Every structure is written in C-alpha cells, then in structure tokens.
Amino acid sequence: MTSRSTDPTVVRAAWIVPLASGGPADRRGQGGGPVASADLRIEAGKIAAVESARGNLGAGGVDLGQVVLLPGTVNAHTHLELSGLAGKIRYRGNFVTWLGEVTARRPTDAGAVSAAVRKGADASLAAGVTCVGDICYGNRAWRTLRDHPLRAVCFAECLGIGRKRHDALTRLGRDMEGMVEDDGLRIGISPHAPYSVAEQVYRGCLDLARASNWPMTTHLAETPDEGTFIRHGAGNLHRFLTMLGIVDDSVSATGLSAVAYAASVGLLAHPTLLAHVNYLDDEDLAMLAASRASVAYCPRSHRYFQHRGHRFVEMLAAGVNVCVGTDSLASSPTLSILDELRLLRRRHPELPGATLLAMGTINGARALGWDGQIGSLSPGKWADAVAVPLDADGPDDPIENVLRSDLAPMATIVGGHMAFRAGA
Ligand SMILES: [Zn+2]
C-alpha cells in the first residue's frame, strides 16, 4: 500500500467526523466529535491532522464539498467468495437446507472464486467499506485481495469434525502456504463453527493464532439447530452431518450452551471475533461481558434468517465490543455497512448516532486487531475514509444526517488513495 503521486494530500469536506477515542469533542474535533468545514491532511497514506479548513487548497488538495467525511467503515464478517450468489438462494425456514445449497453452489475453480471476490471487493469500496474481515473456504481470496485497494484480514477457513477432524489442521496449513502479509492485508484463521469444528481442532487453531499473533474468528450461536447440536448432540445439523458420513463417536452431547461451549474450548480467553451470537441467555451474556471476545452482529443477514431479536444493545451496555458485518451476499442484500447502520438507526432511535457509527468503524477495527492503525480518523492511523453526501433535507447533526439518509458514498479513500469515486 504505497502512496501515488495522484493521491490527495488534503481532503476538504463540509464535515469531518474523526470518531477518535476519548471524551466529548470540541469544535476542532479533539475528542472525536464532528468538525465543520474541515481538512483531512494526509502524509504517506497516513493521517497527519484533522483541522478546520484554512485558505486555498494546494495542488494536492481535493475539495469534496457538501459531504460528511467519516472513518472508512469496517465489515467485520463477510465471505466475498459468495458474491456471485446475490439473490440466488431463498431461505425456506431451514438453515441446514440453506447451508447445503450454499455449499453446492459455492464457486470451485480459482477463476470463479477470484471473480466473485473482486466483484465483492469493488462493491465494498463503492459502499464505503475500507476494510473487511473476509472468510474464505480453501483460503483463496487473499490472492485476489492482495492486488486490490480494499484492506482485508483474510481468514483462512478451517473445518474438521468427526471423521474429518484428524487432518483438519494439516489441511489448514496447506491452504495457508505462500500467504504473505502487507500494509493492506493481514492473515487470520477461522475455525468455521462448533458443528463443523472439533474441540481439538479449535484448540489447535487457538494455539496457532496465539503463536503467530493472528486474529481468529468463528461463527457462534447462530441458529437454534447449532444449540441443539452442541447441547444434545442431536437435531437437524447432527442428522445432516451423519448423512454425509462425518459424524463418529467423537461427536457427542456437551450439555452446554453455545457460548458456554466456546468458553470451555478456550475461545473466550482469547480476543476471538464471534460472528452472530444470535442465541444466548443471561448467563451467556455475563460470560461474554467478562471475556476478551468481540461480537459481529449481521443485522440484515439476521433478518433474512428470521431470527428472533438480537441482544446487541444489552451486549454494548455490558461492555462487549460489538461490531457489524454483512455476512455474504447469499444472505444479505448488499455489502454495505452504512446500510446496516441505517437499518439499526430506524430500529433503535434511542441509540446515540456515535455509538452506531463506532460499531461500523472502530469496534470492527478492534475486533480485527487493527484498531491501532485504522477505525478512526486519528493522526498516525491510515487515511481510510468515506465521504457521504449531506442530505439537504436531513438533520443538521452530520452523523444523524448520514444515518437517516439513503445517499450512497461519493468517495472512498484507503491508505490515502482515492480507491472509489462515484461516477468515475
Ligand atoms: Zn458467515
């Protein structure tokens, strides 16, 4: 991620919302609140300053006009390889059937995977997403994403339960061969879910993540079927895996909830990013609050699967780091985090706009272990930002203006590079 001669050195906007951590903001944005008529100064791809606009812009300056410049949004949970499945799979009320369909229609050859990942990455930039936590079966997405401006943690997916558990970590190691990190791409691992990953495989993944300092993510407490599988060693998922010849004597009832099972495996003693966590009781919530784990809530995917209400507001109140993901286009209408936040704004008028915006930016960066370098417009961090046009009929408050409008981003900047420009 090197800066280019055509990259702006100053970006001027009607409003800049730095969302830097700390207390309430003053008019200059100290503390992270909105700054009116402001400049984002960029040096070598990183933020040098956010300050009140002064004088004429030099040759390297870009005036975006009537826009709100926000930290680039972070999609903490997605599967870009499934971008070709947009609108193709209807949910008929059975998660196992849906899973079977996705598995059957997932792209297999390298060219098709790459095309789907590129399509999803381009759509992400156009939606104002500057960083994704992307999970890829077989770990092929990174070869496409390393040449794409979108920043990514590429999570190599690991599956192995029952008969498939013995060589799961060997397969993971093989899938990760040749993988290299750079400023725009980081390595992560993703043991898939408790119904597809044996306890010993989870522990092996944890050891790897700790030894290499890689972020780790897993799907957790996504469906009632998963809960039945874990607690009773039975149900739809159990039957499905038995039918596939995967279940053996090692797959048994634990008597635990999904969250308690995650704790027993060691996932909560690590900064694991837990995707979904749709089903949990009060005890589970307390366990999460006392843990180092983050939760990626995927609001529109949650709606698609007709799950009951998500407890993210209680999680936030309990101090859990809750971020936002879209999940894949097989269950979500777009890859836009702004769209997710706007849905949450409509459903939760009581929540402060800055809280919602944090869920879509800095909380996601924290969940991916990248908050030291992205997630807010703070000096020293990468200049990752999205410019959203001000809605002339919207509220005066710039955060509310963005959350209550349906206007698409005008520009997306990653590492100081103008990675997307509407109409360009
Ligand atoms: Zn997922």
Short mmCIF file of C-alpha atoms and ligand atoms in Angstrom, two decimals:
data_model
loop_
_atom_site.label_atom_id
_atom_site.label_comp_id
_atom_site.label_asym_id
_atom_site.label_seq_id
_atom_site.Cartn_x
_atom_site.Cartn_y
_atom_site.Cartn_z
CA MET A 1 0.00 0.00 0.00
CA THR A 2 2.26 2.78 -1.27
CA SER A 3 1.03 6.31 -1.92
CA ARG A 4 0.88 7.50 -5.51
CA SER A 5 1.64 10.92 -6.95
CA THR A 6 -2.06 11.43 -7.78
CA ASP A 7 -3.22 10.76 -4.21
CA PRO A 8 -4.58 13.80 -2.35
CA THR A 9 -2.53 15.42 0.39
CA VAL A 10 -5.56 17.28 1.74
CA VAL A 11 -9.23 16.31 1.60
CA ARG A 12 -11.67 19.09 2.41
CA ALA A 13 -15.25 18.40 3.50
CA ALA A 14 -18.25 20.26 4.91
CA TRP A 15 -17.91 17.98 7.94
CA ILE A 16 -15.31 15.57 9.22
CA VAL A 17 -16.26 13.06 11.93
CA PRO A 18 -12.95 11.72 13.29
CA LEU A 19 -14.53 9.45 15.91
CA ALA A 20 -11.20 9.43 17.72
CA SER A 21 -11.42 7.81 21.12
CA GLY A 22 -11.74 9.96 24.18
CA GLY A 23 -14.23 12.33 25.69
CA PRO A 24 -16.64 14.78 24.13
CA ALA A 25 -15.49 16.75 21.14
CA ASP A 26 -14.66 20.39 20.84
CA ARG A 27 -15.10 22.29 17.59
CA ARG A 28 -11.66 21.27 16.37
CA GLY A 29 -12.51 17.62 16.72
CA GLN A 30 -10.35 16.98 19.74
CA GLY A 31 -12.04 14.04 21.39
CA GLY A 32 -13.55 12.81 18.18
CA GLY A 33 -16.71 14.83 17.55
CA PRO A 34 -17.65 16.36 14.19
CA VAL A 35 -15.63 19.30 12.83
CA ALA A 36 -17.39 21.69 10.44
CA SER A 37 -15.63 22.84 7.29
CA ALA A 38 -12.54 20.74 7.85
CA ASP A 39 -9.41 19.38 6.21
CA LEU A 40 -8.01 15.88 6.49
CA ARG A 41 -4.25 16.18 5.97
CA ILE A 42 -2.52 13.09 4.62
CA GLU A 43 1.18 12.19 4.54
CA ALA A 44 2.44 8.95 3.00
CA GLY A 45 -1.02 7.40 3.23
CA LYS A 46 -1.47 8.24 6.90
CA ILE A 47 -3.42 10.92 8.70
CA ALA A 48 -1.31 13.93 9.64
CA ALA A 49 -4.15 16.04 11.05
CA VAL A 50 -7.86 16.81 11.09
CA GLU A 51 -8.28 20.56 11.37
CA SER A 52 -10.52 23.49 10.47
CA ALA A 53 -10.21 24.33 6.76
CA ARG A 54 -7.72 27.12 6.09
CA GLY A 55 -7.00 29.07 2.92
CA ASN A 56 -6.83 27.73 -0.62
CA LEU A 57 -6.13 24.09 -1.23
CA GLY A 58 -2.75 23.43 -2.81
CA ALA A 59 -2.14 21.33 -5.91
CA GLY A 60 -2.61 18.08 -3.99
CA GLY A 61 -5.87 19.16 -2.38
CA VAL A 62 -9.35 17.82 -3.16
CA ASP A 63 -12.48 19.66 -2.07
CA LEU A 64 -15.33 17.14 -1.84
CA GLY A 65 -17.83 19.88 -0.99
CA GLN A 66 -21.09 19.12 0.80
CA VAL A 67 -20.12 15.76 2.25
CA VAL A 68 -19.55 14.19 5.65
CA LEU A 69 -16.15 12.52 5.81
CA LEU A 70 -16.23 9.54 8.16
CA PRO A 71 -13.72 6.85 9.09
CA GLY A 72 -13.93 4.12 6.47
CA THR A 73 -16.47 1.52 7.54
CA VAL A 74 -15.29 -1.93 8.61
CA ASN A 75 -17.20 -5.03 7.52
CA ALA A 76 -16.07 -7.40 10.25
CA HIS A 77 -17.78 -10.51 8.88
CA THR A 78 -18.18 -11.40 5.24
CA HIS A 79 -17.48 -14.11 2.67
CA LEU A 80 -16.63 -12.31 -0.58
CA GLU A 81 -16.21 -15.63 -2.43
CA LEU A 82 -20.01 -15.96 -2.31
CA SER A 83 -20.63 -12.61 -4.05
CA GLY A 84 -21.90 -14.45 -7.15
CA LEU A 85 -24.80 -15.89 -5.13
CA ALA A 86 -26.51 -12.50 -4.67
CA GLY A 87 -30.27 -13.01 -4.61
CA LYS A 88 -29.96 -16.62 -5.79
CA ILE A 89 -30.81 -18.58 -2.65
CA ARG A 90 -34.18 -18.25 -0.99
CA TYR A 91 -34.44 -19.04 2.68
CA ARG A 92 -37.20 -21.58 3.26
CA GLY A 93 -37.06 -21.67 7.05
CA ASN A 94 -34.41 -24.37 7.36
CA PHE A 95 -30.79 -23.34 7.95
CA VAL A 96 -29.41 -26.78 7.12
CA THR A 97 -31.12 -26.78 3.72
CA TRP A 98 -29.77 -23.28 3.09
CA LEU A 99 -26.26 -24.35 4.11
CA GLY A 100 -26.46 -27.33 1.76
CA GLU A 101 -27.49 -25.07 -1.13
CA VAL A 102 -24.68 -22.59 -0.49
CA THR A 103 -22.14 -25.41 -0.26
CA ALA A 104 -23.39 -26.87 -3.54
CA ARG A 105 -23.34 -23.54 -5.38
CA ARG A 106 -20.12 -22.11 -3.96
CA PRO A 107 -17.60 -21.35 -6.77
CA THR A 108 -14.95 -24.03 -7.05
CA ASP A 109 -12.40 -23.15 -9.71
CA ALA A 110 -9.82 -20.47 -8.94
CA GLY A 111 -11.01 -18.11 -11.69
CA ALA A 112 -14.60 -18.12 -10.45
CA VAL A 113 -13.50 -17.55 -6.84
CA SER A 114 -11.30 -14.66 -7.89
CA ALA A 115 -14.05 -13.06 -9.99
CA ALA A 116 -16.52 -13.31 -7.08
CA VAL A 117 -14.01 -11.87 -4.60
CA ARG A 118 -13.16 -8.99 -6.93
CA LYS A 119 -16.84 -8.25 -7.50
CA GLY A 120 -17.45 -8.18 -3.75
CA ALA A 121 -14.37 -6.08 -3.07
CA ASP A 122 -15.35 -3.49 -5.69
CA ALA A 123 -18.88 -3.34 -4.28
CA SER A 124 -17.45 -2.91 -0.78
CA LEU A 125 -15.37 0.11 -1.79
CA ALA A 126 -18.36 1.67 -3.56
CA ALA A 127 -20.35 1.19 -0.35
CA GLY A 128 -17.75 2.99 1.76
CA VAL A 129 -16.20 -0.13 3.27
CA THR A 130 -12.42 0.25 3.56
CA CYS A 131 -11.65 -2.95 5.48
CA VAL A 132 -13.18 -6.40 5.57
CA GLY A 133 -12.81 -9.43 7.78
CA ASP A 134 -13.17 -11.92 4.94
CA ILE A 135 -13.53 -15.66 5.41
CA CYS A 136 -12.65 -17.93 2.54
CA TYR A 137 -13.09 -21.69 2.21
CA GLY A 138 -9.77 -23.07 0.97
CA ASN A 139 -8.19 -19.65 1.63
CA ARG A 140 -8.03 -18.40 -1.94
CA ALA A 141 -9.41 -14.87 -1.57
CA TRP A 142 -6.12 -13.37 -0.41
CA ARG A 143 -4.52 -13.88 -3.83
CA THR A 144 -7.12 -11.51 -5.27
CA LEU A 145 -7.32 -9.12 -2.33
CA ARG A 146 -3.55 -8.52 -2.16
CA ASP A 147 -3.84 -6.72 -5.53
CA HIS A 148 -7.00 -4.82 -4.56
CA PRO A 149 -7.13 -1.47 -2.72
CA LEU A 150 -9.62 -2.83 -0.15
CA ARG A 151 -7.91 -3.55 3.17
CA ALA A 152 -8.56 -7.06 4.48
CA VAL A 153 -7.96 -9.57 7.19
CA CYS A 154 -8.08 -12.77 5.15
CA PHE A 155 -9.33 -15.51 7.46
CA ALA A 156 -8.39 -18.98 6.24
CA GLU A 157 -11.35 -21.23 6.96
CA CYS A 158 -10.81 -24.45 8.87
CA LEU A 159 -13.35 -27.28 9.03
CA GLY A 160 -12.97 -30.67 10.68
CA ILE A 161 -15.23 -32.60 12.98
CA GLY A 162 -15.87 -36.31 13.49
CA ARG A 163 -14.06 -38.30 10.82
CA LYS A 164 -12.70 -35.11 9.29
CA ARG A 165 -11.02 -33.85 12.45
CA HIS A 166 -7.69 -35.66 12.26
CA ASP A 167 -6.20 -33.83 9.28
CA ALA A 168 -8.07 -30.50 9.65
CA LEU A 169 -5.01 -28.55 10.83
CA THR A 170 -2.82 -30.13 8.16
CA ARG A 171 -5.32 -29.00 5.51
CA LEU A 172 -5.38 -25.53 7.05
CA GLY A 173 -1.58 -25.34 6.92
CA ARG A 174 -1.63 -26.40 3.28
CA ASP A 175 -4.29 -23.81 2.43
CA MET A 176 -2.17 -21.08 4.03
CA GLU A 177 1.04 -21.93 2.19
CA GLY A 178 2.59 -18.92 0.46
CA MET A 179 0.33 -16.42 2.22
CA VAL A 180 2.09 -13.13 2.95
CA GLU A 181 1.01 -10.01 4.78
CA ASP A 182 1.49 -6.38 3.79
CA ASP A 183 0.10 -2.99 4.88
CA GLY A 184 -3.26 -3.79 3.29
CA LEU A 185 -3.60 -7.48 4.04
CA ARG A 186 -3.36 -9.47 7.22
CA ILE A 187 -3.55 -13.18 7.92
CA GLY A 188 -6.26 -14.61 10.13
CA ILE A 189 -7.78 -18.03 10.78
CA SER A 190 -11.39 -19.05 11.04
CA PRO A 191 -12.40 -22.36 12.56
CA HIS A 192 -15.86 -22.41 10.99
CA ALA A 193 -18.42 -23.26 13.71
CA PRO A 194 -18.97 -25.64 16.65
CA TYR A 195 -20.93 -28.06 14.43
CA SER A 196 -18.11 -28.28 11.88
CA VAL A 197 -15.00 -27.99 14.07
CA ALA A 198 -13.98 -30.50 16.75
CA GLU A 199 -12.84 -29.28 20.14
CA GLN A 200 -9.26 -30.43 19.49
CA VAL A 201 -9.26 -28.51 16.18
CA TYR A 202 -10.49 -25.37 17.93
CA ARG A 203 -7.65 -25.75 20.43
CA GLY A 204 -5.14 -26.24 17.62
CA CYS A 205 -6.40 -23.08 15.89
CA LEU A 206 -6.12 -21.15 19.15
CA ASP A 207 -2.51 -22.30 19.57
CA LEU A 208 -1.73 -21.17 16.03
CA ALA A 209 -3.43 -17.80 16.49
CA ARG A 210 -1.54 -17.17 19.73
CA ALA A 211 1.83 -18.26 18.37
CA SER A 212 1.56 -16.11 15.25
CA ASN A 213 -0.50 -13.26 16.69
CA TRP A 214 -3.20 -13.82 14.07
CA PRO A 215 -6.76 -12.66 14.62
CA MET A 216 -9.24 -15.50 14.89
CA THR A 217 -12.95 -15.67 14.17
CA THR A 218 -15.67 -18.30 14.34
CA HIS A 219 -19.40 -18.49 13.77
CA LEU A 220 -21.15 -18.94 17.11
CA ALA A 221 -24.69 -19.31 18.46
CA GLU A 222 -26.05 -18.60 15.00
CA THR A 223 -29.09 -20.92 15.00
CA PRO A 224 -31.22 -22.99 17.39
CA ASP A 225 -30.03 -26.05 15.40
CA GLU A 226 -26.45 -25.28 16.44
CA GLY A 227 -27.55 -25.03 20.07
CA THR A 228 -29.22 -28.46 19.86
CA PHE A 229 -26.14 -29.93 18.20
CA ILE A 230 -23.83 -28.69 20.95
CA ARG A 231 -26.03 -29.36 23.96
CA HIS A 232 -27.66 -32.64 22.95
CA GLY A 233 -25.51 -33.99 20.11
CA ALA A 234 -28.72 -34.21 18.05
CA GLY A 235 -31.06 -32.31 15.73
CA ASN A 236 -31.02 -31.17 12.09
CA LEU A 237 -27.30 -30.43 11.87
CA HIS A 238 -26.44 -33.73 13.51
CA ARG A 239 -28.63 -35.62 11.01
CA PHE A 240 -27.11 -33.68 8.11
CA LEU A 241 -23.54 -34.50 9.17
CA THR A 242 -24.49 -38.12 9.83
CA MET A 243 -25.94 -38.33 6.33
CA LEU A 244 -22.63 -37.04 4.97
CA GLY A 245 -20.79 -39.76 6.91
CA ILE A 246 -18.90 -37.21 9.02
CA VAL A 247 -20.29 -37.94 12.49
CA ASP A 248 -18.44 -40.56 14.56
CA ASP A 249 -18.18 -41.39 18.27
CA SER A 250 -16.22 -38.21 18.95
CA VAL A 251 -19.33 -36.09 18.27
CA SER A 252 -21.35 -36.12 21.47
CA ALA A 253 -23.63 -34.06 23.70
CA THR A 254 -21.85 -31.46 25.85
CA GLY A 255 -24.82 -30.26 27.89
CA LEU A 256 -23.60 -26.71 27.27
CA SER A 257 -24.96 -23.61 25.56
CA ALA A 258 -23.01 -22.40 22.51
CA VAL A 259 -21.38 -19.58 24.49
CA ALA A 260 -20.52 -21.88 27.43
CA TYR A 261 -19.07 -24.37 24.95
CA ALA A 262 -16.94 -21.59 23.39
CA ALA A 263 -15.69 -20.75 26.88
CA SER A 264 -14.89 -24.41 27.63
CA VAL A 265 -12.81 -24.65 24.46
CA GLY A 266 -10.84 -21.51 25.37
CA LEU A 267 -12.32 -19.17 22.77
CA LEU A 268 -13.40 -16.58 25.33
CA ALA A 269 -9.97 -16.28 26.94
CA HIS A 270 -8.69 -15.04 23.57
CA PRO A 271 -9.76 -11.90 21.62
CA THR A 272 -11.82 -14.12 19.31
CA LEU A 273 -14.28 -12.46 16.97
CA LEU A 274 -17.58 -14.31 17.37
CA ALA A 275 -19.88 -13.98 14.37
CA HIS A 276 -23.64 -13.66 15.00
CA VAL A 277 -24.22 -14.76 18.65
CA ASN A 278 -27.94 -14.66 17.93
CA TYR A 279 -28.96 -17.05 20.71
CA LEU A 280 -27.81 -16.51 24.28
CA ASP A 281 -29.27 -16.37 27.77
CA ASP A 282 -28.38 -14.03 30.65
CA GLU A 283 -25.63 -16.32 31.90
CA ASP A 284 -24.10 -16.41 28.42
CA LEU A 285 -24.26 -12.63 28.23
CA ALA A 286 -22.40 -12.29 31.54
CA MET A 287 -19.77 -14.74 30.29
CA LEU A 288 -19.29 -12.70 27.12
CA ALA A 289 -19.03 -9.47 29.10
CA ALA A 290 -16.26 -10.95 31.22
CA SER A 291 -14.42 -12.27 28.16
CA ARG A 292 -11.95 -10.82 25.66
CA ALA A 293 -14.15 -11.75 22.71
CA SER A 294 -15.89 -9.40 20.27
CA VAL A 295 -19.25 -9.97 18.59
CA ALA A 296 -20.01 -9.32 14.91
CA TYR A 297 -23.72 -8.65 14.54
CA CYS A 298 -25.04 -9.01 10.98
CA PRO A 299 -28.42 -7.23 11.10
CA ARG A 300 -29.78 -7.90 7.61
CA SER A 301 -28.48 -11.47 7.48
CA HIS A 302 -30.17 -11.90 10.89
CA ARG A 303 -33.41 -10.60 9.35
CA TYR A 304 -33.05 -12.88 6.29
CA PHE A 305 -32.89 -15.95 8.54
CA GLN A 306 -35.86 -14.69 10.58
CA HIS A 307 -34.01 -14.99 13.89
CA ARG A 308 -35.59 -13.54 17.00
CA GLY A 309 -34.35 -10.14 18.25
CA HIS A 310 -30.59 -9.75 18.69
CA ARG A 311 -29.32 -8.69 22.14
CA PHE A 312 -26.60 -6.35 20.87
CA VAL A 313 -27.88 -3.35 22.86
CA GLU A 314 -27.52 -5.35 26.08
CA MET A 315 -24.11 -6.56 24.94
CA LEU A 316 -22.96 -2.98 24.36
CA ALA A 317 -24.31 -1.94 27.77
CA ALA A 318 -22.39 -4.84 29.36
CA GLY A 319 -19.16 -3.63 27.73
CA VAL A 320 -18.90 -6.19 24.92
CA ASN A 321 -17.15 -4.92 21.79
CA VAL A 322 -19.97 -5.27 19.24
CA CYS A 323 -19.17 -4.59 15.61
CA VAL A 324 -21.09 -5.05 12.38
CA GLY A 325 -20.83 -7.44 9.45
CA THR A 326 -22.94 -8.02 6.37
CA ASP A 327 -22.21 -11.75 6.08
CA SER A 328 -22.21 -12.82 2.41
CA LEU A 329 -24.47 -11.81 -0.45
CA ALA A 330 -26.06 -15.25 -0.12
CA SER A 331 -27.96 -13.88 2.90
CA SER A 332 -27.58 -10.08 2.69
CA PRO A 333 -28.86 -7.66 0.03
CA THR A 334 -25.63 -5.59 -0.11
CA LEU A 335 -22.11 -5.47 1.30
CA SER A 336 -22.73 -2.01 2.77
CA ILE A 337 -22.09 -1.37 6.45
CA LEU A 338 -23.79 2.02 6.04
CA ASP A 339 -26.95 0.15 5.00
CA GLU A 340 -26.67 -1.99 8.15
CA LEU A 341 -26.21 1.07 10.37
CA ARG A 342 -29.14 2.85 8.73
CA LEU A 343 -31.38 -0.14 9.45
CA LEU A 344 -30.22 -0.06 13.10
CA ARG A 345 -30.91 3.69 13.24
CA ARG A 346 -34.52 3.09 12.12
CA ARG A 347 -34.98 0.27 14.62
CA HIS A 348 -33.20 1.92 17.56
CA PRO A 349 -33.90 5.66 17.59
CA GLU A 350 -32.76 5.70 21.25
CA LEU A 351 -29.15 4.77 20.48
CA PRO A 352 -26.66 7.65 20.03
CA GLY A 353 -25.52 8.02 16.41
CA ALA A 354 -21.89 7.95 17.53
CA THR A 355 -22.49 4.51 19.10
CA LEU A 356 -23.86 3.13 15.84
CA LEU A 357 -21.05 4.70 13.84
CA ALA A 358 -18.48 3.24 16.25
CA MET A 359 -20.00 -0.22 15.71
CA GLY A 360 -19.40 0.19 11.98
CA THR A 361 -15.86 1.55 12.29
CA ILE A 362 -13.60 1.47 15.36
CA ASN A 363 -15.31 -1.52 17.01
CA GLY A 364 -14.79 -3.53 13.83
CA ALA A 365 -11.16 -2.46 13.68
CA ARG A 366 -10.73 -3.55 17.31
CA ALA A 367 -12.38 -6.91 16.64
CA LEU A 368 -9.91 -7.49 13.79
CA GLY A 369 -6.96 -6.47 15.98
CA TRP A 370 -6.25 -3.49 13.74
CA ASP A 371 -7.51 -0.54 15.81
CA GLY A 372 -4.01 0.82 16.33
CA GLN A 373 -3.92 1.68 12.63
CA ILE A 374 -7.49 2.06 11.37
CA GLY A 375 -11.05 2.64 12.58
CA SER A 376 -10.93 6.37 13.32
CA LEU A 377 -9.54 9.49 11.68
CA SER A 378 -6.74 9.90 14.23
CA PRO A 379 -3.28 11.24 13.41
CA GLY A 380 -0.86 8.40 12.72
CA LYS A 381 -3.52 5.96 11.50
CA TRP A 382 -4.02 5.04 7.84
CA ALA A 383 -6.11 7.58 5.96
CA ASP A 384 -9.12 5.30 5.42
CA ALA A 385 -12.27 7.37 4.96
CA VAL A 386 -15.65 7.53 3.28
CA ALA A 387 -17.36 10.69 2.01
CA VAL A 388 -21.16 10.61 2.19
CA PRO A 389 -23.13 13.47 0.57
CA LEU A 390 -25.05 15.65 3.02
CA ASP A 391 -28.79 15.24 2.63
CA ALA A 392 -30.07 18.80 2.22
CA ASP A 393 -33.39 17.78 3.82
CA GLY A 394 -31.76 15.80 6.63
CA PRO A 395 -30.88 16.68 10.24
CA ASP A 396 -28.18 19.29 10.98
CA ASP A 397 -26.13 16.84 13.01
CA PRO A 398 -23.75 15.30 10.46
CA ILE A 399 -23.78 11.78 11.97
CA GLU A 400 -27.59 11.73 12.06
CA ASN A 401 -27.65 13.21 8.56
CA VAL A 402 -25.68 10.23 7.28
CA LEU A 403 -27.61 7.63 9.30
CA ARG A 404 -31.05 8.94 8.32
CA SER A 405 -30.44 9.39 4.60
CA ASP A 406 -30.12 6.77 1.90
CA LEU A 407 -27.46 8.57 -0.13
CA ALA A 408 -24.61 6.43 -1.43
CA PRO A 409 -20.96 7.35 -0.79
CA MET A 410 -19.35 9.86 -3.14
CA ALA A 411 -15.78 8.73 -2.48
CA THR A 412 -13.84 6.09 -0.58
CA ILE A 413 -10.22 6.60 0.44
CA VAL A 414 -7.93 3.76 1.55
CA GLY A 415 -4.42 4.48 2.80
CA GLY A 416 -4.69 7.98 1.33
CA HIS A 417 -5.55 6.59 -2.09
CA MET A 418 -8.80 7.59 -3.79
CA ALA A 419 -9.99 3.99 -4.20
CA PHE A 420 -13.53 4.82 -5.33
CA ARG A 421 -15.12 7.95 -6.77
CA ALA A 422 -18.82 7.97 -7.71
CA GLY A 423 -19.29 8.44 -11.45
CA ALA A 424 -15.58 7.99 -12.15
ZN ZN B 1 -20.58 -16.11 7.98
#
